């Protein structure tokens, strides 16, 4: 059996969560994990936190009863680290205090606006993250970490870190799997359905509805909105096709769509904030992102085409997808002429 280790990035609101952070870190180390994280945040530490997130296998968010120190944008560093982890599609698990209002008043936000942001963020996590675990005492937290982290390994398997002396074992396993793969017949391939291709195919002009989050700015302040966007699959493919004409990293699905929503989201903001003048930090719902990605693959419009030198998955638009786009453009030109 390979001696593997997994890296966990821990994000919290700050110093008031030090006892919880220590319990979690010690428990993780005892279970064979490496734990990372930053206790003090500054604008300069943001880049370092992102590098840690890039290199980690899992992200663990500890939420007590404070929103945490805020960045210059008014969003807490903990909140920003969560958003970044989502954009990088990192497996996330949240351990939140069962009853924040019952904690000592010295551990709670005193300003009403911070309390409101905390409650909104707490609700956002409960809505968006699949793995949310509540605790009341430090002992509860320790037991929860021991119980749920092994489940994360099963639900979101990752490569992890392997000791150098175990590399030969890993290579032997790769060779064994290659031999097994070579013996698979086409009939077996058809029989074994791909778990990622269980979606029914959609038509090119069928409408897909999804929600996303964004900051809308009005009168010098911003508000976190959660609008619904409707786009046809033709429109989604057109947006993605700009970057995916060449083999492109899988992460670009979220990057391209979020940038598009930043550019086009002002109209959505005007529904509830008619005087909004700008939007930023758009973030598509991760479940919707997953559906878009797999639907593109199911319809054979954008598909995996291999890996780069760091073994990251690359995707590219297919000739089928390009022909559909060209046909749609020609139809549009004919319609404008007529």
Protein backbone atom coordinates (compact mmCIF):
# COMPACT_ATOMS: atom_id res chain seq x y z
CA UNK A 1 0.00 0.00 0.00
CA UNK A 2 1.34 3.44 -0.91
CA UNK A 3 2.32 5.79 1.89
CA UNK A 4 0.38 8.86 0.78
CA UNK A 5 -0.13 12.24 2.42
CA UNK A 6 -2.70 14.92 1.63
CA UNK A 7 -2.36 18.67 2.04
CA UNK A 8 -5.20 20.64 3.64
CA UNK A 9 -5.45 24.42 3.52
CA UNK A 10 -7.24 25.74 6.64
CA UNK A 11 -8.97 29.10 6.45
CA UNK A 12 -10.58 30.88 9.43
CA UNK A 13 -11.76 34.35 10.38
CA UNK A 14 -8.71 35.08 12.54
CA UNK A 15 -7.20 34.92 16.03
CA UNK A 16 -10.48 34.19 17.84
CA UNK A 17 -10.51 30.79 16.11
CA UNK A 18 -6.99 29.85 17.31
CA UNK A 19 -8.22 27.07 19.71
CA UNK A 20 -10.26 25.50 16.91
CA UNK A 21 -7.41 25.84 14.43
CA UNK A 22 -5.01 24.11 16.84
CA UNK A 23 -7.44 21.23 17.42
CA UNK A 24 -8.00 20.76 13.70
CA UNK A 25 -4.30 21.02 12.81
CA UNK A 26 -3.24 18.52 15.49
CA UNK A 27 -6.02 16.12 14.53
CA UNK A 28 -5.12 16.30 10.85
CA UNK A 29 -1.42 15.72 11.56
CA UNK A 30 -2.34 12.69 13.65
CA UNK A 31 -4.35 11.37 10.70
CA UNK A 32 -1.45 11.78 8.28
CA UNK A 33 -2.43 15.09 6.65
CA UNK A 34 -0.28 18.17 6.11
CA UNK A 35 -2.09 21.31 7.29
CA UNK A 36 -1.45 24.80 5.95
CA UNK A 37 -3.00 28.20 6.51
CA UNK A 38 -2.47 31.81 7.53
CA UNK A 39 -3.53 33.26 10.87
CA UNK A 40 -2.74 36.90 10.05
CA UNK A 41 -3.83 38.35 6.73
CA UNK A 42 -2.70 41.42 4.83
CA UNK A 43 -3.03 42.43 1.18
CA UNK A 44 0.50 41.03 0.72
CA UNK A 45 -0.45 37.64 2.18
CA UNK A 46 -3.27 37.07 -0.33
CA UNK A 47 -0.91 35.87 -3.06
CA UNK A 48 0.76 33.44 -0.63
CA UNK A 49 -2.64 32.07 0.44
CA UNK A 50 -3.55 31.51 -3.19
CA UNK A 51 -0.32 29.61 -3.84
CA UNK A 52 -1.08 27.40 -0.85
CA UNK A 53 -4.60 26.81 -2.17
CA UNK A 54 -3.24 25.95 -5.63
CA UNK A 55 -0.94 23.31 -4.13
CA UNK A 56 -3.37 21.84 -1.58
CA UNK A 57 -5.59 18.78 -2.03
CA UNK A 58 -8.48 19.94 0.17
CA UNK A 59 -9.72 23.21 1.69
CA UNK A 60 -11.11 23.21 5.24
CA UNK A 61 -13.04 26.30 6.35
CA UNK A 62 -13.59 26.92 10.07
CA UNK A 63 -16.45 29.31 10.81
CA UNK A 64 -17.10 30.47 14.35
CA UNK A 65 -18.99 33.69 15.00
CA UNK A 66 -17.01 36.40 13.20
CA UNK A 67 -16.83 37.46 9.56
CA UNK A 68 -13.11 38.13 9.94
CA UNK A 69 -10.69 40.86 9.00
CA UNK A 70 -11.75 42.59 5.80
CA UNK A 71 -9.76 43.35 2.70
CA UNK A 72 -9.85 46.78 1.05
CA UNK A 73 -12.92 45.65 -0.93
CA UNK A 74 -14.90 45.04 2.27
CA UNK A 75 -14.87 41.27 1.79
CA UNK A 76 -13.13 39.27 4.51
CA UNK A 77 -9.93 37.41 3.69
CA UNK A 78 -11.62 34.16 4.73
CA UNK A 79 -14.44 34.86 2.26
CA UNK A 80 -11.95 35.68 -0.50
CA UNK A 81 -10.05 32.44 0.18
CA UNK A 82 -13.30 30.51 -0.09
CA UNK A 83 -14.15 32.17 -3.41
CA UNK A 84 -10.69 31.40 -4.77
CA UNK A 85 -10.94 27.75 -3.68
CA UNK A 86 -14.27 27.45 -5.50
CA UNK A 87 -12.81 28.93 -8.70
CA UNK A 88 -9.97 26.39 -8.51
CA UNK A 89 -12.54 23.62 -7.99
CA UNK A 90 -10.89 22.44 -4.78
CA UNK A 91 -12.86 19.97 -2.62
CA UNK A 92 -14.16 22.03 0.31
CA UNK A 93 -15.41 20.98 3.73
CA UNK A 94 -16.84 23.46 6.25
CA UNK A 95 -16.90 23.04 10.02
CA UNK A 96 -19.16 25.75 11.49
CA UNK A 97 -20.25 26.43 15.06
CA UNK A 98 -23.77 25.16 15.63
CA UNK A 99 -24.92 28.25 17.51
CA UNK A 100 -22.68 31.29 16.88
CA UNK A 101 -24.84 33.59 19.01
CA UNK A 102 -24.19 31.39 22.07
CA UNK A 103 -20.43 31.98 21.96
CA UNK A 104 -18.81 34.53 24.28
CA UNK A 105 -19.53 38.11 23.23
CA UNK A 106 -15.77 38.75 22.90
CA UNK A 107 -15.76 36.21 20.05
CA UNK A 108 -18.55 37.89 18.13
CA UNK A 109 -18.68 40.86 15.77
CA UNK A 110 -19.89 44.05 17.43
CA UNK A 111 -20.72 46.07 14.32
CA UNK A 112 -24.16 45.40 12.79
CA UNK A 113 -22.81 45.45 9.24
CA UNK A 114 -20.24 42.76 10.11
CA UNK A 115 -22.89 40.62 11.77
CA UNK A 116 -24.99 40.90 8.62
CA UNK A 117 -22.05 39.90 6.43
CA UNK A 118 -21.29 36.97 8.73
CA UNK A 119 -24.88 35.70 8.56
CA UNK A 120 -24.95 36.07 4.78
CA UNK A 121 -21.66 34.21 4.40
CA UNK A 122 -22.85 31.45 6.74
CA UNK A 123 -26.02 31.06 4.69
CA UNK A 124 -23.98 31.05 1.46
CA UNK A 125 -21.80 28.20 2.74
CA UNK A 126 -24.82 26.16 3.80
CA UNK A 127 -26.31 26.63 0.35
CA UNK A 128 -23.24 26.09 -1.83
CA UNK A 129 -20.99 23.56 -0.05
CA UNK A 130 -21.95 19.91 -0.05
CA UNK A 131 -19.93 19.04 3.07
CA UNK A 132 -21.03 21.30 5.95
CA UNK A 133 -20.56 19.94 9.49
CA UNK A 134 -21.64 21.70 12.69
CA UNK A 135 -19.95 21.45 16.07
CA UNK A 136 -20.49 22.89 19.54
CA UNK A 137 -17.39 22.04 21.58
CA UNK A 138 -13.73 21.50 20.72
CA UNK A 139 -14.22 17.80 21.41
CA UNK A 140 -17.13 17.76 18.93
CA UNK A 141 -14.87 19.42 16.38
CA UNK A 142 -12.07 16.88 16.85
CA UNK A 143 -14.48 13.94 16.44
CA UNK A 144 -16.06 15.57 13.38
CA UNK A 145 -12.67 15.99 11.70
CA UNK A 146 -11.79 12.35 12.43
CA UNK A 147 -15.12 11.22 11.02
CA UNK A 148 -15.54 13.39 7.94
CA UNK A 149 -12.02 13.78 6.51
CA UNK A 150 -11.81 10.07 5.54
CA UNK A 151 -15.15 10.58 3.77
CA UNK A 152 -13.62 13.47 1.82
CA UNK A 153 -10.85 11.14 0.63
CA UNK A 154 -13.44 8.67 -0.64
CA UNK A 155 -15.76 11.25 -2.18
CA UNK A 156 -13.08 13.45 -3.74
CA UNK A 157 -10.05 11.22 -4.44
CA UNK A 158 -6.85 13.08 -5.28
CA UNK A 159 -3.28 12.06 -6.08
CA UNK A 160 -1.76 13.44 -2.88
CA UNK A 161 1.92 13.21 -2.04
CA UNK A 162 3.81 9.91 -2.26
CA UNK A 163 7.12 9.20 -0.54
CA UNK A 164 10.03 8.94 -3.04
CA UNK A 165 10.73 5.34 -2.03
CA UNK A 166 7.16 4.48 -2.98
CA UNK A 167 7.53 5.69 -6.58
CA UNK A 168 8.48 2.21 -7.83
CA UNK A 169 5.34 0.77 -6.22
CA UNK A 170 3.33 3.46 -7.97
CA UNK A 171 4.99 2.71 -11.31
CA UNK A 172 4.27 -1.01 -10.88
CA UNK A 173 0.62 -0.19 -10.26
CA UNK A 174 0.50 2.00 -13.37
CA UNK A 175 2.00 -0.80 -15.46
CA UNK A 176 -0.53 -3.27 -14.06
CA UNK A 177 -3.44 -0.97 -14.89
CA UNK A 178 -2.10 -0.41 -18.41
CA UNK A 179 -2.06 -4.16 -19.00
CA UNK A 180 -5.58 -4.46 -17.63
CA UNK A 181 -6.75 -1.59 -19.83
CA UNK A 182 -5.24 -3.21 -22.92
CA UNK A 183 -7.36 -6.31 -22.29
CA UNK A 184 -10.66 -4.42 -22.22
CA UNK A 185 -12.82 -5.14 -25.25
CA UNK A 186 -15.05 -2.61 -27.06
CA UNK A 187 -18.09 -4.49 -25.77
CA UNK A 188 -16.93 -3.96 -22.20
CA UNK A 189 -16.39 -0.27 -22.85
CA UNK A 190 -19.98 0.08 -24.03
CA UNK A 191 -21.22 -1.91 -21.06
CA UNK A 192 -19.36 0.20 -18.53
CA UNK A 193 -21.12 3.56 -18.75
CA UNK A 194 -18.98 6.60 -18.11
CA UNK A 195 -20.22 8.11 -14.79
CA UNK A 196 -19.48 11.60 -16.10
CA UNK A 197 -21.68 11.13 -19.17
CA UNK A 198 -25.02 10.41 -17.54
CA UNK A 199 -26.66 13.61 -18.72
CA UNK A 200 -29.10 13.48 -21.65
CA UNK A 201 -27.97 15.36 -24.74
CA UNK A 202 -29.40 18.84 -25.26
CA UNK A 203 -30.28 20.76 -28.41
CA UNK A 204 -28.10 23.64 -29.56
CA UNK A 205 -30.77 26.30 -28.94
CA UNK A 206 -32.17 24.84 -25.73
CA UNK A 207 -32.11 27.28 -22.79
CA UNK A 208 -30.06 26.55 -19.66
CA UNK A 209 -30.84 28.48 -16.45
CA UNK A 210 -28.20 28.90 -13.75
CA UNK A 211 -27.52 31.15 -10.80
CA UNK A 212 -24.35 33.01 -9.94
CA UNK A 213 -23.07 35.47 -7.37
CA UNK A 214 -21.66 38.92 -7.98
CA UNK A 215 -20.89 42.24 -6.31
CA UNK A 216 -22.99 45.10 -7.64
CA UNK A 217 -21.74 48.63 -6.94
CA UNK A 218 -24.04 51.58 -6.32
CA UNK A 219 -23.40 54.92 -4.59
CA UNK A 220 -19.94 53.85 -3.41
CA UNK A 221 -21.16 50.62 -1.79
CA UNK A 222 -21.55 47.06 -3.05
CA UNK A 223 -24.17 44.41 -2.51
CA UNK A 224 -23.81 40.67 -2.95
CA UNK A 225 -26.43 39.55 -5.50
CA UNK A 226 -27.50 36.08 -6.61
CA UNK A 227 -29.19 36.54 -10.02
CA UNK A 228 -30.49 33.90 -12.42
CA UNK A 229 -29.10 33.88 -15.95
CA UNK A 230 -30.68 32.13 -18.94
CA UNK A 231 -28.49 31.28 -21.94
CA UNK A 232 -28.85 28.89 -24.82
CA UNK A 233 -26.24 26.19 -25.24
CA UNK A 234 -25.27 27.93 -28.47
CA UNK A 235 -24.47 31.11 -26.51
CA UNK A 236 -22.50 29.17 -23.87
CA UNK A 237 -20.48 27.37 -26.53
CA UNK A 238 -19.76 30.67 -28.29
CA UNK A 239 -18.43 32.20 -25.05
CA UNK A 240 -16.23 29.18 -24.31
CA UNK A 241 -15.05 28.71 -27.90
CA UNK A 242 -12.84 31.82 -27.82
CA UNK A 243 -10.40 30.17 -25.39
CA UNK A 244 -11.00 26.50 -26.14
CA UNK A 245 -10.05 26.56 -29.83
CA UNK A 246 -6.65 25.38 -28.60
CA UNK A 247 -6.06 22.75 -25.86
CA UNK A 248 -6.87 24.68 -22.69
CA UNK A 249 -6.74 23.91 -18.97
CA UNK A 250 -9.97 22.67 -17.41
CA UNK A 251 -9.86 25.55 -14.92
CA UNK A 252 -10.62 27.93 -17.78
CA UNK A 253 -14.28 26.83 -17.82
CA UNK A 254 -14.86 28.84 -14.64
CA UNK A 255 -12.41 31.61 -15.57
CA UNK A 256 -13.98 32.28 -18.98
CA UNK A 257 -17.58 32.11 -17.76
CA UNK A 258 -16.92 34.31 -14.72
CA UNK A 259 -15.17 36.93 -16.87
CA UNK A 260 -18.11 36.88 -19.27
CA UNK A 261 -20.56 37.35 -16.38
CA UNK A 262 -18.46 40.27 -15.10
CA UNK A 263 -18.83 41.95 -18.49
CA UNK A 264 -22.51 41.16 -19.06
CA UNK A 265 -23.87 41.07 -15.51
CA UNK A 266 -24.81 44.74 -15.12
CA UNK A 267 -28.20 44.14 -16.78
CA UNK A 268 -28.92 41.39 -14.23
CA UNK A 269 -27.96 43.74 -11.40
CA UNK A 270 -30.33 46.43 -12.67
CA UNK A 271 -33.30 44.14 -11.94
CA UNK A 272 -32.89 44.74 -8.20
CA UNK A 273 -30.47 47.73 -8.22
CA UNK A 274 -31.56 50.07 -11.05
CA UNK A 275 -28.80 52.58 -10.26
CA UNK A 276 -25.95 50.07 -10.11
CA UNK A 277 -23.02 51.28 -12.20
CA UNK A 278 -20.66 48.28 -12.13
CA UNK A 279 -20.39 44.62 -11.19
CA UNK A 280 -17.41 42.48 -10.21
CA UNK A 281 -16.36 39.17 -8.65
CA UNK A 282 -18.94 37.18 -10.58
CA UNK A 283 -18.87 33.53 -9.60
CA UNK A 284 -21.00 30.89 -11.35
CA UNK A 285 -22.61 28.27 -9.14
CA UNK A 286 -20.22 25.33 -8.97
CA UNK A 287 -22.99 22.80 -9.69
CA UNK A 288 -24.01 24.75 -12.78
CA UNK A 289 -20.37 24.89 -13.85
CA UNK A 290 -20.10 21.12 -13.51
CA UNK A 291 -23.28 20.64 -15.57
CA UNK A 292 -22.03 22.94 -18.34
CA UNK A 293 -18.69 21.18 -18.49
CA UNK A 294 -20.19 17.68 -18.64
CA UNK A 295 -22.93 18.74 -21.06
CA UNK A 296 -20.30 20.07 -23.45
CA UNK A 297 -18.56 16.72 -23.20
CA UNK A 298 -21.76 14.68 -23.55
CA UNK A 299 -22.74 16.57 -26.70
CA UNK A 300 -19.18 16.27 -28.04
CA UNK A 301 -18.79 20.05 -28.36
CA UNK A 302 -15.79 20.50 -26.00
CA UNK A 303 -13.97 17.38 -24.84
CA UNK A 304 -10.81 16.33 -22.93
CA UNK A 305 -7.84 15.99 -25.29
CA UNK A 306 -5.02 15.02 -22.93
CA UNK A 307 -2.86 16.48 -20.17
CA UNK A 308 -0.05 19.03 -19.97
CA UNK A 309 3.42 18.42 -18.53
CA UNK A 310 2.00 18.88 -15.01
CA UNK A 311 -0.71 16.27 -15.65
CA UNK A 312 -3.49 18.86 -15.71
CA UNK A 313 -6.49 18.04 -17.90
CA UNK A 314 -6.74 19.88 -21.22
CA UNK A 315 -10.02 20.45 -23.12
CA UNK A 316 -10.64 21.65 -26.69
CA UNK A 317 -13.62 22.47 -28.89
CA UNK A 318 -14.36 19.72 -31.42
CA UNK A 319 -14.90 20.02 -35.17
CA UNK A 320 -18.55 19.27 -34.44
CA UNK A 321 -18.74 22.24 -32.09
CA UNK A 322 -17.00 24.53 -34.58
CA UNK A 323 -19.37 23.52 -37.39
CA UNK A 324 -22.40 24.25 -35.20
CA UNK A 325 -21.03 27.70 -34.38
CA UNK A 326 -20.27 28.44 -38.03
CA UNK A 327 -23.77 27.31 -38.99
CA UNK A 328 -25.31 29.55 -36.35
CA UNK A 329 -23.26 32.54 -37.55
CA UNK A 330 -24.31 31.98 -41.16
CA UNK A 331 -27.95 31.69 -40.11
CA UNK A 332 -27.61 34.97 -38.24
CA UNK A 333 -26.09 36.71 -41.25
CA UNK A 334 -28.85 35.45 -43.56
CA UNK A 335 -31.49 36.61 -41.10
CA UNK A 336 -29.98 40.10 -40.92
CA UNK A 337 -29.85 40.33 -44.73
CA UNK A 338 -33.42 39.23 -45.18
